Amino acid sequence: MTDAAFDRDKVQCFRFVRCRFDADTGIAHLVYAFDDGPELVEIVSVPGAPFQLEPGRAEAVERALRLLHLVAGVSYYKAAVPPDIRIDGYSIDSGTAALLREVYVNGLGEFAYRNGLALHGRIRFPVSDALPSRLESGEGSGAFASTKVGGRDDSSPASASREQGEGAPVLGLRRHALTAIGGGKDSLVSIEALRAAGIEQTVAWIGSSQLIRTCAEHTGLPTLAIGRQLAPQLFEFNRQGAWNGHIPVTAINSAILVLAALLHDADQVVFSNEHSASYGSQIEGTGEVNHQWSKGWAFEKAFARHVRGRVAADLSYYSLLRPLSELAVARQFAKNDRYDAHFSSCNRNFHILGQRPVNRWCGVCPKCHFVFLALAPFLPKPRLMRIFGRNLLDDPAQVPGFDALLEYQGHKPFECVGEGRESRAAMAALSNRPEWREDAVVRRFAREILPQLEEAGLALAPLLELDDRHGIPPEVWNRLHARFAA
Ligand SMILES: CC(=O)N[C@H]1[C@@H](OP(=O)(O)OP(=O)(O)OC[C@H]2O[C@@H](n3ccc(=O)[nH]c3=O)[C@H](O)[C@@H]2O)O[C@H](CO)[C@@H](O)[C@@H]1O[C@H](C)C(=O)N[C@@H](C)C(=O)N[C@@H](CCC(=O)O)C(=O)O
Ligand SMILES: Nc1ncnc2c1ncn2[C@@H]1O[C@H](COP(=O)(O)OP(=O)(O)OP(=O)(O)O)[C@@H](O)[C@H]1O
């Protein structure tokens, strides 16, 4: 492949060329290439430079940088999906390769399904068996700790390889949470819960979304806005017919925040991924395809273990909302109206190429449909109408959108929405409420769909119960359990 043109079918090899972090500027360069083609340089900028890093911290930053380089490569790899992968300049062990294979194969699951590609067996990261046994990139200084996550379930897809490469040092990180904020309801629920539990936090986000900034500023907490620029050639490749589609963006954001946590001396990276995120769309003839795979529990477990084992033993990565369903998160959000005029879960707000919606809620996408439906059982109707500016459940044109959420005559949309059983239970609850039951979509549900459903599956209460599979540190969970149970 040359500079002149991009032909996805001719590409043989995807290369991780090099990565570099400059502590004086806070800028990371992540460099990739296809064959001997042009360098594709992604730039991540972490505010707060210059960073004074003692040797043990600098080594951990280098390990986090390589992890980010490897994970963020998925945006470029997908453009050609070539048969070979090469890593120039450093080596990885088999545990790291196993994690990456999971991230690429599952995180590109929707991409592969939509493009008719088979990724299983195709994605192989080269492994060096001659690595030192403790750390893939040379041993760090400082006290080494075992990576057991006390008492919690830390089995992971990468566990088969746990004997190799684990044993990162304890860095003595400050007790402080870097909480990812996405502008929607989920992270706001986490931020308020951590605040109530007295845990110090900085709210952090990636990208230039004004909506996220406004929500972050509204928390009144310290903020950290991290810049990210994709290599510009990717968009040109897309114009020239590159493979394109969904990527596991949460995995990339997670790796960026792990790097930022080391730079800003925080011992926790907190995401807000509910347990419903672990369930994908059931596609006839294909099986499960999960749009939000890197928001799921399998990713969280594998990534958290990798960070503790190979980056810093005292750096926790977890999702505070893992025990909650989407409906349980909606119930928590309803308790506080502080963000009503600022938040949005509608993904049309978050394009990196600059489109800006006129309204915070487009009102026609699966996320708008789902968030409206999930909040409706828990919010007074006038408050919900003020948030959305209209009643999506009284618009007959929206029936097909809600049917998809109910998994009625179709599969769950490829979006960040709850499980079909959550949507059905929410709709069934509304069909019993005088203020909702006459609205067009609810009325039609009660008439046509409800009679076909088993009553036992429609109760809200079981869906609000907390799940005990999570990776929340016990000292945090002990302070929050009662709040989330109510
Ligand atoms: C905002 C959005 O939904 N974007 C998806 C959309 O991309 P579009 O072209 O409409 O706009 P951009 O997001 O600006 O992307 C431009 C191109 O750049 C590629 N790209 C972007 C970010 C990145 O990290 N790597 C990239 O390669 C992208 O492919 C475009 O060509 O459609 C795309 C194709 O299906 C999606 O990939 C875009 O999704 C974004 C990466 C994104 O941030 N989406 C989140 C809102 C999202 O879907 N979050 C999921 C979490 C899923 C997970 O497992 O992490 C969720 O909330 O469920
Ligand atoms: N730009 C971003 N920077 C950092 N973290 C992000 C960003 N966008 C989303 N996240 C995080 O990724 C996770 C999944 O995002 P998601 O969009 O589901 O959450 P949300 O925006 O908090 O809520 P909602 O589901 O209502 O949109 C959350 O933990 C969120 O904070």
Coordinates of C-alpha atoms and ligand atoms in Angstrom, one line a residue:
M1 CA 0.0 0.0 0.0
T2 CA 1.3 3.5 -0.9
D3 CA 0.4 7.1 0.0
A4 CA -1.8 7.4 -3.1
A5 CA -4.7 5.1 -2.6
F6 CA -6.3 2.8 0.0
D7 CA -7.5 -0.5 -1.2
R8 CA -8.7 -2.6 1.7
D9 CA -8.5 -5.8 -0.2
K10 CA -4.8 -5.4 -1.0
V11 CA -3.6 -4.7 2.6
Q12 CA -1.6 -7.6 4.1
C13 CA -0.5 -6.3 7.4
F14 CA -1.6 -3.9 10.2
R15 CA 1.3 -2.5 12.1
F16 CA 1.6 -1.0 15.6
V17 CA 4.5 1.2 14.7
R18 CA 5.3 3.0 17.9
C19 CA 3.8 5.0 20.8
R20 CA 5.3 7.9 22.8
F21 CA 4.2 10.0 25.8
D22 CA 5.8 13.4 26.5
A23 CA 5.5 14.2 30.2
D24 CA 6.3 17.8 29.5
T25 CA 3.3 18.4 27.3
G26 CA 0.9 15.6 28.4
I27 CA 0.6 14.5 24.7
A28 CA 0.6 10.8 23.6
H29 CA 1.3 9.8 20.0
L30 CA -0.1 6.5 18.9
V31 CA 1.3 5.5 15.6
Y32 CA 0.0 2.8 13.2
A33 CA 0.3 1.8 9.5
F34 CA -0.9 -0.6 6.9
D35 CA 2.0 -2.4 5.2
D36 CA 4.5 0.3 4.2
G37 CA 1.8 3.0 3.9
P38 CA 1.6 6.3 5.6
E39 CA 1.9 6.6 9.3
L40 CA -1.5 7.0 11.0
V41 CA -1.0 9.1 14.1
E42 CA -3.7 9.4 16.8
I43 CA -3.1 12.0 19.4
V44 CA -4.4 12.0 23.0
S45 CA -3.7 15.0 25.2
V46 CA -4.0 14.9 29.0
P47 CA -4.2 18.3 30.7
G48 CA -2.0 19.0 33.7
A49 CA 1.5 18.9 32.1
P50 CA 4.3 19.0 32.9
F51 CA 4.0 15.8 34.8
Q52 CA 6.8 15.0 37.3
L53 CA 7.1 11.2 37.2
E54 CA 9.4 9.3 39.5
P55 CA 10.9 6.2 37.8
G56 CA 8.3 3.6 39.1
R57 CA 5.4 5.9 37.9
A58 CA 7.1 6.6 34.6
E59 CA 7.4 2.8 33.9
A60 CA 3.7 2.3 34.8
V61 CA 2.8 5.2 32.4
E62 CA 4.8 3.4 29.7
R63 CA 2.9 0.2 30.3
A64 CA -0.5 2.1 30.3
L65 CA 0.6 3.9 27.1
R66 CA 1.3 0.6 25.3
L67 CA -2.0 -0.8 26.5
L68 CA -3.7 2.2 25.0
H69 CA -1.7 1.9 21.8
L70 CA -2.8 -1.7 21.4
V71 CA -6.5 -1.1 22.3
A72 CA -6.9 2.1 20.2
G73 CA -5.5 0.3 17.2
V74 CA -9.0 -1.2 16.7
S75 CA -10.2 1.9 14.9
Y76 CA -7.6 1.5 12.2
Y77 CA -7.3 -2.2 12.1
K78 CA -11.0 -2.4 11.2
A79 CA -10.5 -0.3 8.0
A80 CA -8.9 -3.3 6.2
V81 CA -9.0 -6.3 8.6
P82 CA -5.8 -7.7 7.1
P83 CA -4.6 -11.2 7.7
D84 CA -1.4 -10.2 9.6
I85 CA -0.8 -8.0 12.7
R86 CA 2.7 -6.8 13.6
I87 CA 4.0 -5.0 16.6
D88 CA 7.2 -3.0 16.0
G89 CA 9.3 -1.8 18.8
Y90 CA 8.0 -3.8 21.8
S91 CA 6.7 -7.2 22.6
I92 CA 3.6 -8.5 24.3
D93 CA 3.0 -11.7 26.3
S94 CA 0.3 -14.3 25.7
G95 CA -2.0 -12.9 28.4
T96 CA -2.0 -9.5 26.7
A97 CA -2.5 -11.1 23.3
A98 CA -5.5 -13.0 24.7
L99 CA -7.1 -9.8 26.1
L100 CA -6.6 -8.0 22.8
R101 CA -8.1 -10.8 20.8
E102 CA -11.2 -10.7 23.0
V103 CA -11.4 -6.9 22.6
Y104 CA -11.0 -7.0 18.8
V105 CA -13.2 -10.0 18.1
N106 CA -16.0 -9.2 20.4
G107 CA -15.7 -5.4 20.3
L108 CA -15.9 -5.6 16.5
G109 CA -18.8 -8.1 16.7
E110 CA -21.5 -5.8 15.4
F111 CA -19.0 -4.4 12.7
A112 CA -18.3 -8.0 11.6
Y113 CA -22.0 -9.0 11.5
R114 CA -23.1 -5.9 9.5
N115 CA -20.2 -6.3 7.0
G116 CA -20.6 -10.1 6.7
L117 CA -17.0 -10.7 8.0
A118 CA -15.8 -13.6 10.1
L119 CA -13.2 -12.5 12.7
H120 CA -12.9 -15.6 14.8
G121 CA -9.6 -17.2 14.0
R122 CA -8.5 -14.3 11.9
I123 CA -7.2 -11.9 14.6
R124 CA -3.8 -13.1 16.0
F125 CA -1.5 -10.8 18.0
P126 CA 2.1 -11.8 17.8
V127 CA 3.5 -13.0 21.1
S128 CA 7.1 -13.1 22.4
D129 CA 7.7 -16.1 24.6
A130 CA 11.1 -14.7 25.6
L131 CA 9.6 -12.0 27.8
P132 CA 10.5 -11.6 31.5
S133 CA 8.0 -13.4 33.5
R134 CA 6.6 -10.5 35.5
L135 CA 6.0 -7.6 33.1
E136 CA 5.8 -7.7 29.4
S137 CA 7.9 -4.5 29.0
G138 CA 10.7 -5.1 31.5
E139 CA 10.4 -5.1 35.3
G140 CA 9.3 -2.0 37.1
S141 CA 10.8 -0.8 40.3
G142 CA 8.9 -0.7 43.7
A143 CA 7.1 -3.3 45.7
F144 CA 5.5 -6.0 43.7
A145 CA 2.1 -7.4 44.7
S146 CA 0.0 -10.3 43.7
T147 CA -3.0 -9.4 41.5
K148 CA -5.7 -11.3 43.4
V149 CA -8.9 -9.2 43.6
G150 CA -10.0 -9.8 47.2
G151 CA -13.0 -12.1 47.3
R152 CA -14.5 -10.9 44.0
D153 CA -15.0 -13.0 40.9
D154 CA -12.0 -12.2 38.7
S155 CA -12.2 -15.0 36.3
S156 CA -11.7 -13.6 32.8
P157 CA -11.3 -14.6 29.2
A158 CA -7.6 -14.0 29.6
S159 CA -7.4 -16.2 32.7
A160 CA -5.9 -19.1 30.8
S161 CA -2.8 -17.0 30.4
R162 CA -2.6 -15.5 33.9
E163 CA 0.6 -17.3 34.8
Q164 CA 2.6 -15.1 32.4
G165 CA 3.3 -11.4 32.8
E166 CA 1.4 -10.6 36.0
G167 CA 2.9 -8.9 39.0
A168 CA 2.7 -5.1 38.5
P169 CA 4.1 -2.9 41.3
V170 CA 2.1 -1.1 44.0
L171 CA 2.6 2.6 43.2
G172 CA 1.1 4.1 46.3
L173 CA -1.6 5.9 44.4
R174 CA -3.7 8.5 46.1
R175 CA -7.2 7.4 47.2
H176 CA -9.1 9.3 44.5
A177 CA -11.6 8.3 41.8
L178 CA -11.4 9.4 38.1
T179 CA -15.0 9.1 37.2
A180 CA -15.8 8.8 33.5
I181 CA -18.7 11.2 32.5
G182 CA -20.6 10.6 29.3
G183 CA -23.3 13.3 29.5
G184 CA -26.0 10.8 30.1
K185 CA -27.9 9.6 33.1
D186 CA -25.7 6.7 34.1
S187 CA -22.5 8.5 34.9
L188 CA -24.5 11.2 36.8
V189 CA -25.9 8.5 39.0
S190 CA -22.4 7.2 39.8
I191 CA -21.0 10.7 40.4
E192 CA -23.8 11.5 42.9
A193 CA -23.4 8.1 44.6
L194 CA -19.6 8.6 45.0
R195 CA -20.2 12.1 46.4
A196 CA -22.8 10.7 48.9
A197 CA -20.3 8.0 49.9
G198 CA -17.6 10.7 50.6
I199 CA -15.2 9.4 47.9
E200 CA -13.1 12.2 46.4
Q201 CA -13.4 12.3 42.7
T202 CA -12.5 14.1 39.5
V203 CA -15.0 13.9 36.6
A204 CA -13.2 13.1 33.4
W205 CA -14.2 12.8 29.8
I206 CA -12.6 12.3 26.4
G207 CA -13.4 14.6 23.4
S208 CA -14.8 18.0 22.9
S209 CA -18.5 17.5 23.6
Q210 CA -20.0 20.8 25.0
L211 CA -22.8 18.8 26.5
I212 CA -20.5 16.6 28.5
R213 CA -18.6 19.7 29.7
T214 CA -21.8 21.4 30.8
C215 CA -22.8 18.3 32.8
A216 CA -19.4 18.0 34.3
E217 CA -19.3 21.6 35.3
H218 CA -22.7 21.3 36.8
T219 CA -21.4 18.6 39.2
G220 CA -19.3 21.3 40.9
L221 CA -16.4 18.8 41.1
P222 CA -12.9 19.0 39.7
T223 CA -12.9 18.2 36.0
L224 CA -10.5 16.7 33.5
A225 CA -11.2 17.1 29.7
I226 CA -8.9 14.8 27.7
G227 CA -8.3 15.6 24.0
R228 CA -8.4 12.8 21.4
Q229 CA -7.8 13.2 17.6
L230 CA -8.1 10.3 15.3
A231 CA -5.6 10.1 12.5
P232 CA -7.1 12.2 9.7
Q233 CA -6.3 9.6 7.0
L234 CA -8.9 7.3 8.6
F235 CA -11.7 9.5 7.2
E236 CA -10.0 9.6 3.8
F237 CA -9.8 5.7 3.9
N238 CA -13.5 5.7 4.8
R239 CA -14.2 7.7 1.7
Q240 CA -12.2 5.3 -0.4
G241 CA -14.2 2.3 0.7
A242 CA -12.5 1.1 3.9
W243 CA -14.5 -1.3 6.1
N244 CA -16.3 0.8 8.6
G245 CA -18.7 0.2 11.5
H246 CA -19.0 0.2 15.2
I247 CA -15.9 -0.1 17.5
P248 CA -15.6 -0.8 21.2
V249 CA -15.2 2.8 22.2
T250 CA -15.6 2.1 25.9
A251 CA -12.5 0.0 25.8
I252 CA -10.5 2.9 24.2
N253 CA -11.9 5.4 26.8
S254 CA -11.0 3.0 29.6
A255 CA -7.4 2.7 28.4
I256 CA -7.2 6.5 28.1
L257 CA -8.5 7.0 31.6
V258 CA -6.0 4.4 33.0
L259 CA -3.2 6.5 31.6
A260 CA -4.8 9.6 33.0
A261 CA -5.2 8.1 36.5
L262 CA -1.5 7.4 36.7
L263 CA -0.7 10.9 35.6
H264 CA -3.2 12.5 38.0
D265 CA -2.4 10.1 40.9
A266 CA -5.8 8.4 41.2
D267 CA -6.2 4.8 42.4
Q268 CA -9.6 4.2 40.8
V269 CA -11.1 4.5 37.3
V270 CA -14.8 4.4 37.6
F271 CA -17.2 3.7 34.8
S272 CA -21.0 3.5 34.9
N273 CA -21.9 0.4 32.9
E274 CA -25.0 -1.4 34.1
H275 CA -25.4 -5.1 34.1
S276 CA -27.9 -5.0 31.2
A277 CA -24.9 -3.9 29.0
S278 CA -23.6 -7.5 29.1
Y279 CA -26.6 -8.7 27.0
G280 CA -26.6 -8.2 23.3
S281 CA -29.1 -8.5 20.4
Q282 CA -30.2 -12.1 19.7
I283 CA -29.9 -12.5 15.9
E284 CA -31.7 -15.4 14.2
G285 CA -29.1 -17.6 12.6
T286 CA -26.2 -15.8 14.1
G287 CA -26.6 -15.8 17.9
E288 CA -25.8 -12.9 20.2
V289 CA -24.1 -9.7 18.9
N290 CA -23.5 -7.1 21.5
H291 CA -23.3 -3.5 20.4
Q292 CA -22.0 -2.5 23.8
W293 CA -19.6 -5.4 24.4
S294 CA -16.9 -3.3 26.0
K295 CA -19.5 -2.0 28.5
G296 CA -20.2 -5.5 29.5
W297 CA -18.9 -7.6 32.5
A298 CA -16.6 -9.9 30.5
F299 CA -14.6 -6.9 29.3
E300 CA -14.6 -5.2 32.7
K301 CA -13.3 -8.3 34.4
A302 CA -10.5 -9.0 31.8
F303 CA -9.5 -5.3 31.6
A304 CA -9.5 -4.8 35.4
R305 CA -7.3 -7.9 35.9
H306 CA -4.9 -6.7 33.2
V307 CA -4.6 -3.3 34.7
R308 CA -3.9 -4.6 38.2
G309 CA -1.6 -7.4 37.0
R310 CA 0.3 -5.6 34.3
V311 CA 0.1 -1.8 34.9
A312 CA -0.2 -1.0 38.6
A313 CA -1.4 -3.3 41.4
D314 CA -3.2 -0.5 43.3
L315 CA -5.1 0.9 40.3
S316 CA -8.7 -0.4 40.3
Y317 CA -10.9 -0.3 37.2
Y318 CA -14.6 -1.0 37.8
S319 CA -18.1 0.0 36.9
L320 CA -20.1 1.3 39.9
L321 CA -23.4 0.5 38.2
R322 CA -22.6 -3.2 37.4
P323 CA -25.0 -4.5 40.0
L324 CA -27.9 -2.4 38.5
S325 CA -30.2 -3.0 35.6
E326 CA -31.1 -0.1 33.2
L327 CA -34.4 0.2 35.1
A328 CA -32.6 0.3 38.5
V329 CA -30.3 3.1 37.1
A330 CA -33.4 5.0 35.9
R331 CA -34.9 4.7 39.4
Q332 CA -31.7 6.1 40.9
F333 CA -31.6 9.0 38.4
A334 CA -35.2 9.9 39.2
K335 CA -34.2 10.8 42.8
N336 CA -32.4 13.9 41.8
D337 CA -33.4 16.6 39.3
R338 CA -30.2 18.5 39.4
Y339 CA -29.2 17.6 35.8
D340 CA -32.6 17.6 34.1
A341 CA -31.9 20.7 32.0
H342 CA -28.4 19.5 31.0
F343 CA -28.0 15.8 30.4
S344 CA -28.7 13.8 27.3
S345 CA -28.4 10.1 26.5
C346 CA -29.1 10.6 22.8
N347 CA -25.9 9.6 20.9
R348 CA -26.6 12.1 18.2
N349 CA -24.9 14.6 20.5
F350 CA -21.6 12.8 20.4
H351 CA -20.3 12.7 16.8
I352 CA -16.6 13.5 16.6
L353 CA -17.0 15.0 13.2
G354 CA -19.0 18.0 14.5
Q355 CA -22.7 17.5 13.7
R356 CA -24.7 19.2 16.5
P357 CA -28.4 18.3 17.1
V358 CA -30.9 21.1 17.4
N359 CA -32.3 19.5 20.5
R360 CA -30.6 17.5 23.2
W361 CA -33.0 14.7 22.5
C362 CA -33.7 13.8 18.9
G363 CA -36.7 11.9 20.0
V364 CA -36.6 9.3 17.3
C365 CA -33.6 7.1 18.0
P366 CA -33.5 3.9 20.1
K367 CA -31.7 5.6 23.0
C368 CA -34.3 8.4 23.2
H369 CA -37.1 5.8 23.1
F370 CA -35.5 3.6 25.7
V371 CA -34.5 6.4 28.1
F372 CA -38.0 7.9 27.9
L373 CA -39.6 4.4 28.6
A374 CA -37.2 3.5 31.4
L375 CA -37.7 6.8 33.2
A376 CA -41.4 6.9 32.8
P377 CA -42.3 4.5 35.7
F378 CA -40.2 6.5 38.1
L379 CA -40.6 10.1 37.2
P380 CA -43.7 12.3 37.5
K381 CA -45.0 12.7 33.9
P382 CA -44.7 16.5 33.8
R383 CA -41.0 16.2 34.7
L384 CA -40.3 13.7 32.0
M385 CA -42.1 15.9 29.4
R386 CA -40.0 18.9 30.5
I387 CA -36.8 16.9 30.0
F388 CA -37.8 15.6 26.5
G389 CA -40.0 18.5 25.4
R390 CA -42.6 16.0 24.1
N391 CA -44.4 12.8 24.9
L392 CA -42.8 10.0 22.8
L393 CA -45.3 7.5 24.1
D394 CA -48.2 9.4 22.6
D395 CA -46.9 9.4 19.0
P396 CA -48.2 6.5 16.8
A397 CA -45.2 7.1 14.5
Q398 CA -42.9 5.8 17.2
V399 CA -44.6 2.4 17.5
P400 CA -41.9 0.5 15.4
G401 CA -39.1 2.0 17.5
F402 CA -40.7 0.9 20.8
D403 CA -41.5 -2.6 19.2
A404 CA -37.8 -3.1 18.6
L405 CA -37.1 -2.4 22.3
L406 CA -39.7 -4.9 23.3
E407 CA -38.1 -7.4 21.0
Y408 CA -41.5 -7.7 19.3
Q409 CA -41.2 -9.0 15.7
G410 CA -37.5 -8.1 15.7
H411 CA -34.3 -7.9 17.6
K412 CA -33.1 -5.4 20.2
P413 CA -31.5 -2.4 18.3
F414 CA -27.8 -2.1 18.0
E415 CA -27.7 0.6 20.6
C416 CA -27.1 1.2 24.3
V417 CA -30.5 0.2 25.4
G418 CA -31.8 -2.2 28.1
E419 CA -32.9 -5.8 27.7
G420 CA -36.3 -6.6 26.0
R421 CA -37.7 -7.8 29.4
E422 CA -36.9 -4.4 30.9
S423 CA -38.8 -2.6 28.2
R424 CA -41.7 -5.0 28.4
A425 CA -41.9 -4.6 32.2
A426 CA -41.8 -0.8 32.0
M427 CA -44.5 -0.7 29.3
A428 CA -46.7 -3.1 31.3
A429 CA -46.3 -0.9 34.4
L430 CA -47.4 2.1 32.4
S431 CA -50.4 0.3 31.0
N432 CA -51.7 0.2 34.6
R433 CA -51.1 3.9 35.3
P434 CA -54.0 6.3 34.6
E435 CA -51.6 9.1 33.5
W436 CA -50.0 6.9 30.8
R437 CA -52.5 4.2 29.7
E438 CA -54.3 6.3 27.2
D439 CA -51.2 7.3 25.3
A440 CA -51.0 5.9 21.8
V441 CA -48.0 3.6 22.2
V442 CA -49.0 2.3 25.6
R443 CA -52.6 1.7 24.5
R444 CA -51.5 -0.2 21.5
F445 CA -49.1 -2.3 23.6
A446 CA -51.9 -3.2 26.1
R447 CA -54.2 -4.1 23.2
E448 CA -51.9 -6.1 20.9
I449 CA -48.8 -7.2 22.7
L450 CA -49.7 -7.6 26.4
P451 CA -52.1 -10.5 25.9
Q452 CA -49.3 -12.5 24.3
L453 CA -47.0 -12.1 27.3
E454 CA -46.6 -14.2 30.4
E455 CA -47.5 -12.1 33.4
A456 CA -44.7 -13.5 35.6
G457 CA -42.1 -11.9 33.4
L458 CA -43.6 -8.4 33.6
A459 CA -43.0 -7.5 37.2
L460 CA -40.7 -4.5 37.8
A461 CA -39.5 -5.4 41.3
P462 CA -37.3 -8.4 40.3
L463 CA -35.6 -6.3 37.6
L464 CA -34.7 -3.7 40.3
E465 CA -32.8 -6.2 42.4
L466 CA -29.1 -5.8 42.7
D467 CA -26.8 -8.3 41.0
D468 CA -23.9 -9.6 43.0
R469 CA -21.5 -9.9 40.1
H470 CA -19.4 -6.8 40.1
G471 CA -15.9 -5.6 40.7
I472 CA -16.6 -2.7 43.0
P473 CA -14.0 -2.5 45.8
P474 CA -15.6 -3.6 49.1
E475 CA -14.9 -0.3 50.9
V476 CA -16.9 1.5 48.2
W477 CA -19.7 -1.0 47.9
N478 CA -20.2 -1.2 51.7
R479 CA -21.0 2.5 51.6
L480 CA -23.3 2.4 48.6
H481 CA -25.2 -0.9 48.8
A482 CA -28.1 0.5 50.9
R483 CA -28.4 3.6 48.6
F484 CA -28.7 1.4 45.5
A485 CA -31.1 -1.1 47.1
A486 CA -33.7 1.7 47.8
Ligands
LIG1 C1 -21.9 9.2 17.8 C2 -22.0 7.8 17.2 O1 -22.9 7.1 17.5 N1 -21.1 7.4 16.3 C3 -21.1 6.2 15.7 C4 -21.3 6.4 14.2 O2 -20.3 7.2 13.7 P1 -20.5 8.5 12.8 O3 -19.8 8.4 11.6 O4 -22.0 8.8 12.7 O5 -19.8 9.7 13.7 P2 -18.5 9.7 14.6 O6 -18.8 9.0 15.9 O7 -18.1 11.1 14.6 O8 -17.4 8.8 13.9 C5 -16.8 9.2 12.7 C6 -16.0 8.1 12.1 O9 -14.9 7.7 13.0 C7 -14.9 6.4 13.3 N2 -14.4 6.2 14.7 C8 -14.9 7.1 15.6 C9 -14.5 6.9 16.9 C10 -13.5 6.0 17.2 O10 -13.0 5.8 18.4 N3 -13.0 5.2 16.2 C11 -13.5 5.3 15.0 O11 -13.0 4.6 14.1 C12 -16.3 5.9 13.1 O12 -16.3 4.5 12.7 C13 -16.8 6.8 11.9 O13 -16.4 6.2 10.7 O14 -21.3 5.2 13.5 C14 -20.0 4.5 13.6 C15 -20.0 3.3 12.8 O15 -21.0 2.4 13.2 C16 -19.7 4.2 15.1 O16 -18.4 3.6 15.3 C17 -19.8 5.5 15.9 O17 -19.6 5.2 17.3 C18 -18.7 6.0 18.0 C19 -17.4 5.2 18.0 C20 -19.2 6.2 19.4 O18 -18.5 6.9 20.1 N4 -20.3 5.7 19.7 C21 -20.9 5.8 21.1 C22 -21.9 6.8 21.2 C23 -21.4 4.4 21.4 O19 -22.0 3.8 20.5 N5 -21.3 3.9 22.6 C24 -21.7 2.6 22.9 C25 -20.7 1.9 23.7 C26 -20.2 0.6 22.9 C27 -19.0 0.0 23.5 O20 -18.8 -1.2 23.5 O21 -18.1 0.7 23.9 C28 -23.0 2.7 23.7 O22 -23.3 3.7 24.3 O23 -23.7 1.7 23.6
LIG2 N1 -16.7 10.9 26.0 C1 -16.6 10.1 27.1 N2 -15.5 10.2 27.9 C2 -15.4 9.4 29.0 N3 -16.2 8.5 29.3 C3 -17.3 8.3 28.5 C4 -17.6 9.1 27.4 N4 -18.7 8.8 26.8 C5 -19.2 7.8 27.6 N5 -18.4 7.5 28.6 C6 -18.6 6.6 29.7 O1 -18.8 5.3 29.1 C7 -19.8 4.6 29.8 C8 -20.9 4.3 28.9 O2 -21.5 5.4 28.3 P1 -23.0 5.7 28.3 O3 -23.3 6.6 27.2 O4 -23.8 4.4 28.4 O5 -23.2 6.4 29.7 P2 -23.8 7.8 30.1 O6 -23.6 8.8 29.1 O7 -23.3 8.1 31.5 O8 -25.4 7.5 30.3 P3 -26.5 7.1 29.2 O9 -26.6 5.6 29.1 O10 -27.7 7.7 29.8 O11 -26.1 7.7 27.9 C9 -20.2 5.5 31.0 O12 -19.4 5.1 32.1 C10 -19.8 6.9 30.6 O13 -19.4 7.7 31.6

